[in-house]
Amino acid sequence: MESFEVSKKEDGKVVILNIKGYLDAHTAPMLENELQQLVDAGKYNILVNFSELLYISSAGLGVFMGFIENIRNNEGDIKLSDMNSKIYRVFDLLGFPTLYDIVEEEQEALKKFNS
Amino acid sequence: MIKEKEKYKLKIPSKTDNLEIIRSFVSHVAELVGFDADETYKIELAVDEACANVIKHAYEKKDTNHQIDLVIEIDVQKLVIYITDQGKGFDVEKVLNKNVKEYLAEMRVGGLGIHLIKALMDEVEFISKAGEKTQVKMTKYLMKNGQLESIAKE
């Protein structure tokens, strides 16, 4: 069974979402719910750590598209970190690296949020 | 290794729960033909995108009793996948004429899947008319210039 899980922790003003498993059209609504809850709570500095993500389709990428405008309008950002090359290639094929801040490691993204 | 043309079929209810089964089916067949892990992943993702489009767009939401037909034809040189639904169809030209930048600028998700399919497969053909069945035919070649693609890439 290919599952998907999201876990959440806070580091100062940043909320870190660790996503794990398979993110497709079936599981994307789970991530959408998590992001919606953060936005509803006024938390606009969001870091998504991809280190345990094994698979992503465009439905997963679409989730970020649905929130980024609102979050940036509120002076926040969604930063993405720790992608393996397979996952990064999907982002790259769709031109996301020019639109989203994708960094190698979580610490780098945290520094950017706090600078 | 496959010596002659063979056909594999999967008919499955059109719902997102089944994307996992569809990916598993496709990746097993691709491995059987001799695609390496990287090419198998591309094929699996392209099929996921095409089926997710069918599930999301082809049928009216209230009507859940629909099927996706998946046929994979394989021979020594290539793998051809046909994904067919009996849904409401779509305007192929309209979708294909937009480039990915336009979709990103509009923050729309819909066209991303089709862009990915085109980027991941060697040949893609959409056959659709409003109100009639829609078929996506996608091809991946195992051999490039007389060599196995995994070797040709090196």
Short mmCIF file of N, CA and C in Angstrom, two decimals, chain A residues 1-3 22 24-26 54-59 61-63 65-66 68-69 86-87 89-90 93-96 99-100, chain B residues 15-20 23-24 38 41-42 44-46 48-49 52 100 103-104 106-109 112-113 115-116 119-120:
data_model
loop_
_atom_site.label_atom_id
_atom_site.label_comp_id
_atom_site.label_asym_id
_atom_site.label_seq_id
_atom_site.Cartn_x
_atom_site.Cartn_y
_atom_site.Cartn_z
N MET A 1 0.85 -1.20 0.00
CA MET A 1 0.00 0.00 0.00
C MET A 1 0.88 1.24 0.00
N GLU A 2 0.68 2.08 -1.01
CA GLU A 2 1.44 3.32 -1.11
C GLU A 2 0.71 4.42 -0.35
N SER A 3 1.27 4.86 0.77
CA SER A 3 0.55 5.84 1.57
C SER A 3 1.23 7.20 1.52
N TYR A 22 3.78 8.88 -1.09
CA TYR A 22 3.33 9.07 -2.49
C TYR A 22 2.31 10.20 -2.56
N ASP A 24 -0.05 12.01 -4.99
CA ASP A 24 -0.69 11.97 -6.31
C ASP A 24 -2.08 12.59 -6.22
N ALA A 25 -2.91 12.41 -7.25
CA ALA A 25 -4.23 13.02 -7.26
C ALA A 25 -5.11 12.49 -6.12
N HIS A 26 -4.77 11.31 -5.60
CA HIS A 26 -5.55 10.73 -4.51
C HIS A 26 -5.17 11.33 -3.16
N LEU A 54 8.56 9.93 -1.94
CA LEU A 54 9.04 8.96 -2.93
C LEU A 54 8.48 9.20 -4.32
N TYR A 55 7.36 9.90 -4.38
CA TYR A 55 6.70 10.07 -5.69
C TYR A 55 5.85 11.32 -5.67
N ILE A 56 5.85 12.05 -6.80
CA ILE A 56 4.95 13.20 -6.93
C ILE A 56 4.43 13.28 -8.35
N SER A 57 3.16 13.62 -8.49
CA SER A 57 2.60 13.91 -9.83
C SER A 57 2.16 15.37 -9.83
N SER A 58 1.66 15.83 -10.98
CA SER A 58 1.32 17.26 -11.08
C SER A 58 0.23 17.68 -10.10
N ALA A 59 -0.58 16.71 -9.65
CA ALA A 59 -1.61 17.04 -8.66
C ALA A 59 -0.95 17.55 -7.37
N LEU A 61 2.06 19.07 -7.22
CA LEU A 61 2.60 20.40 -7.51
C LEU A 61 1.49 21.44 -7.53
N GLY A 62 0.33 21.01 -8.01
CA GLY A 62 -0.81 21.92 -8.10
C GLY A 62 -1.24 22.46 -6.74
N VAL A 63 -1.03 21.66 -5.69
CA VAL A 63 -1.40 22.10 -4.34
C VAL A 63 -0.65 23.39 -3.98
N MET A 65 0.59 25.55 -6.03
CA MET A 65 0.10 26.65 -6.88
C MET A 65 -1.15 27.29 -6.31
N GLY A 66 -1.96 26.46 -5.66
CA GLY A 66 -3.21 26.96 -5.10
C GLY A 66 -3.04 27.91 -3.93
N ILE A 68 0.25 29.68 -3.14
CA ILE A 68 1.42 30.56 -3.11
C ILE A 68 1.06 32.05 -3.24
N GLU A 69 0.08 32.36 -4.04
CA GLU A 69 -0.27 33.77 -4.25
C GLU A 69 -0.76 34.41 -2.95
N LYS A 86 14.83 12.64 -8.56
CA LYS A 86 13.64 12.17 -9.27
C LYS A 86 12.48 13.16 -9.07
N ILE A 87 12.30 13.59 -7.83
CA ILE A 87 11.22 14.53 -7.50
C ILE A 87 11.54 15.90 -8.12
N ARG A 89 13.16 16.63 -10.71
CA ARG A 89 12.99 16.66 -12.17
C ARG A 89 11.56 17.00 -12.57
N VAL A 90 10.59 16.51 -11.80
CA VAL A 90 9.19 16.82 -12.11
C VAL A 90 8.95 18.33 -11.94
N LEU A 93 10.71 20.07 -14.91
CA LEU A 93 10.00 19.92 -16.19
C LEU A 93 8.84 20.91 -16.32
N LEU A 94 8.27 21.28 -15.19
CA LEU A 94 7.12 22.18 -15.22
C LEU A 94 7.50 23.63 -14.93
N GLY A 95 8.79 23.90 -14.88
CA GLY A 95 9.22 25.29 -14.73
C GLY A 95 9.08 25.87 -13.33
N PHE A 96 8.91 25.01 -12.33
CA PHE A 96 8.71 25.52 -10.97
C PHE A 96 9.93 26.20 -10.34
N LEU A 99 9.72 29.83 -10.09
CA LEU A 99 8.60 30.41 -9.34
C LEU A 99 8.68 30.15 -7.85
N TYR A 100 9.36 29.08 -7.49
CA TYR A 100 9.41 28.68 -6.07
C TYR A 100 10.86 28.64 -5.59
N LYS B 15 -11.37 6.07 -10.46
CA LYS B 15 -11.30 6.80 -9.19
C LYS B 15 -9.85 6.88 -8.71
N THR B 16 -9.57 7.94 -7.97
CA THR B 16 -8.17 8.21 -7.61
C THR B 16 -7.55 7.10 -6.75
N ASP B 17 -8.37 6.38 -5.98
CA ASP B 17 -7.85 5.27 -5.16
C ASP B 17 -7.06 4.29 -6.02
N ASN B 18 -7.45 4.19 -7.31
CA ASN B 18 -6.86 3.17 -8.17
C ASN B 18 -5.59 3.61 -8.88
N LEU B 19 -5.16 4.86 -8.71
CA LEU B 19 -3.93 5.31 -9.38
C LEU B 19 -2.74 4.44 -8.99
N GLU B 20 -2.74 4.02 -7.73
CA GLU B 20 -1.65 3.18 -7.23
C GLU B 20 -1.58 1.85 -8.00
N ARG B 23 -0.34 2.51 -11.58
CA ARG B 23 1.12 2.73 -11.65
C ARG B 23 1.86 1.41 -11.51
N SER B 24 1.38 0.58 -10.60
CA SER B 24 2.04 -0.70 -10.35
C SER B 24 1.97 -1.59 -11.60
N ASP B 38 14.83 4.44 -14.50
CA ASP B 38 14.56 5.83 -14.82
C ASP B 38 13.46 5.97 -15.88
N TYR B 41 10.07 4.90 -14.52
CA TYR B 41 9.48 5.96 -13.69
C TYR B 41 8.77 7.00 -14.57
N LYS B 42 9.39 7.35 -15.71
CA LYS B 42 8.78 8.33 -16.62
C LYS B 42 7.46 7.81 -17.18
N GLU B 44 5.52 5.49 -15.88
CA GLU B 44 4.57 5.37 -14.78
C GLU B 44 3.93 6.74 -14.49
N LEU B 45 4.74 7.78 -14.46
CA LEU B 45 4.25 9.12 -14.16
C LEU B 45 3.34 9.63 -15.29
N ALA B 46 3.74 9.37 -16.54
CA ALA B 46 2.92 9.82 -17.68
C ALA B 46 1.54 9.17 -17.65
N ASP B 48 0.02 7.91 -14.96
CA ASP B 48 -0.66 8.47 -13.78
C ASP B 48 -1.33 9.79 -14.17
N GLU B 49 -0.59 10.65 -14.87
CA GLU B 49 -1.13 11.96 -15.26
C GLU B 49 -2.34 11.81 -16.19
N ALA B 52 -5.26 10.41 -14.15
CA ALA B 52 -5.77 11.41 -13.21
C ALA B 52 -6.63 12.44 -13.96
N VAL B 100 3.14 25.80 -21.11
CA VAL B 100 3.14 25.62 -19.66
C VAL B 100 3.24 26.96 -18.93
N TYR B 103 -0.13 28.38 -18.27
CA TYR B 103 -0.81 27.72 -17.16
C TYR B 103 -0.25 28.21 -15.82
N LEU B 104 1.06 28.33 -15.77
CA LEU B 104 1.67 28.76 -14.51
C LEU B 104 1.26 30.20 -14.20
N GLU B 106 -1.42 31.63 -14.96
CA GLU B 106 -2.83 31.66 -14.52
C GLU B 106 -3.02 30.88 -13.22
N MET B 107 -1.94 30.29 -12.71
CA MET B 107 -2.02 29.47 -11.49
C MET B 107 -3.05 28.35 -11.66
N ARG B 108 -3.09 27.82 -12.88
CA ARG B 108 -4.03 26.73 -13.12
C ARG B 108 -3.29 25.41 -13.15
N VAL B 109 -3.96 24.38 -12.67
CA VAL B 109 -3.30 23.09 -12.54
C VAL B 109 -3.57 22.20 -13.75
N LEU B 112 -1.05 21.08 -16.60
CA LEU B 112 0.29 20.62 -16.22
C LEU B 112 0.50 19.14 -16.53
N GLY B 113 -0.54 18.36 -16.31
CA GLY B 113 -0.44 16.92 -16.53
C GLY B 113 -0.12 16.61 -17.99
N HIS B 115 1.26 18.61 -20.18
CA HIS B 115 2.62 19.05 -20.47
C HIS B 115 3.65 18.01 -20.01
N LEU B 116 3.42 17.46 -18.84
CA LEU B 116 4.33 16.43 -18.32
C LEU B 116 4.33 15.19 -19.22
N ALA B 119 6.40 15.74 -22.15
CA ALA B 119 7.83 15.81 -21.83
C ALA B 119 8.41 14.43 -21.49
N LEU B 120 7.59 13.55 -20.97
CA LEU B 120 8.09 12.26 -20.47
C LEU B 120 8.11 11.15 -21.53
#
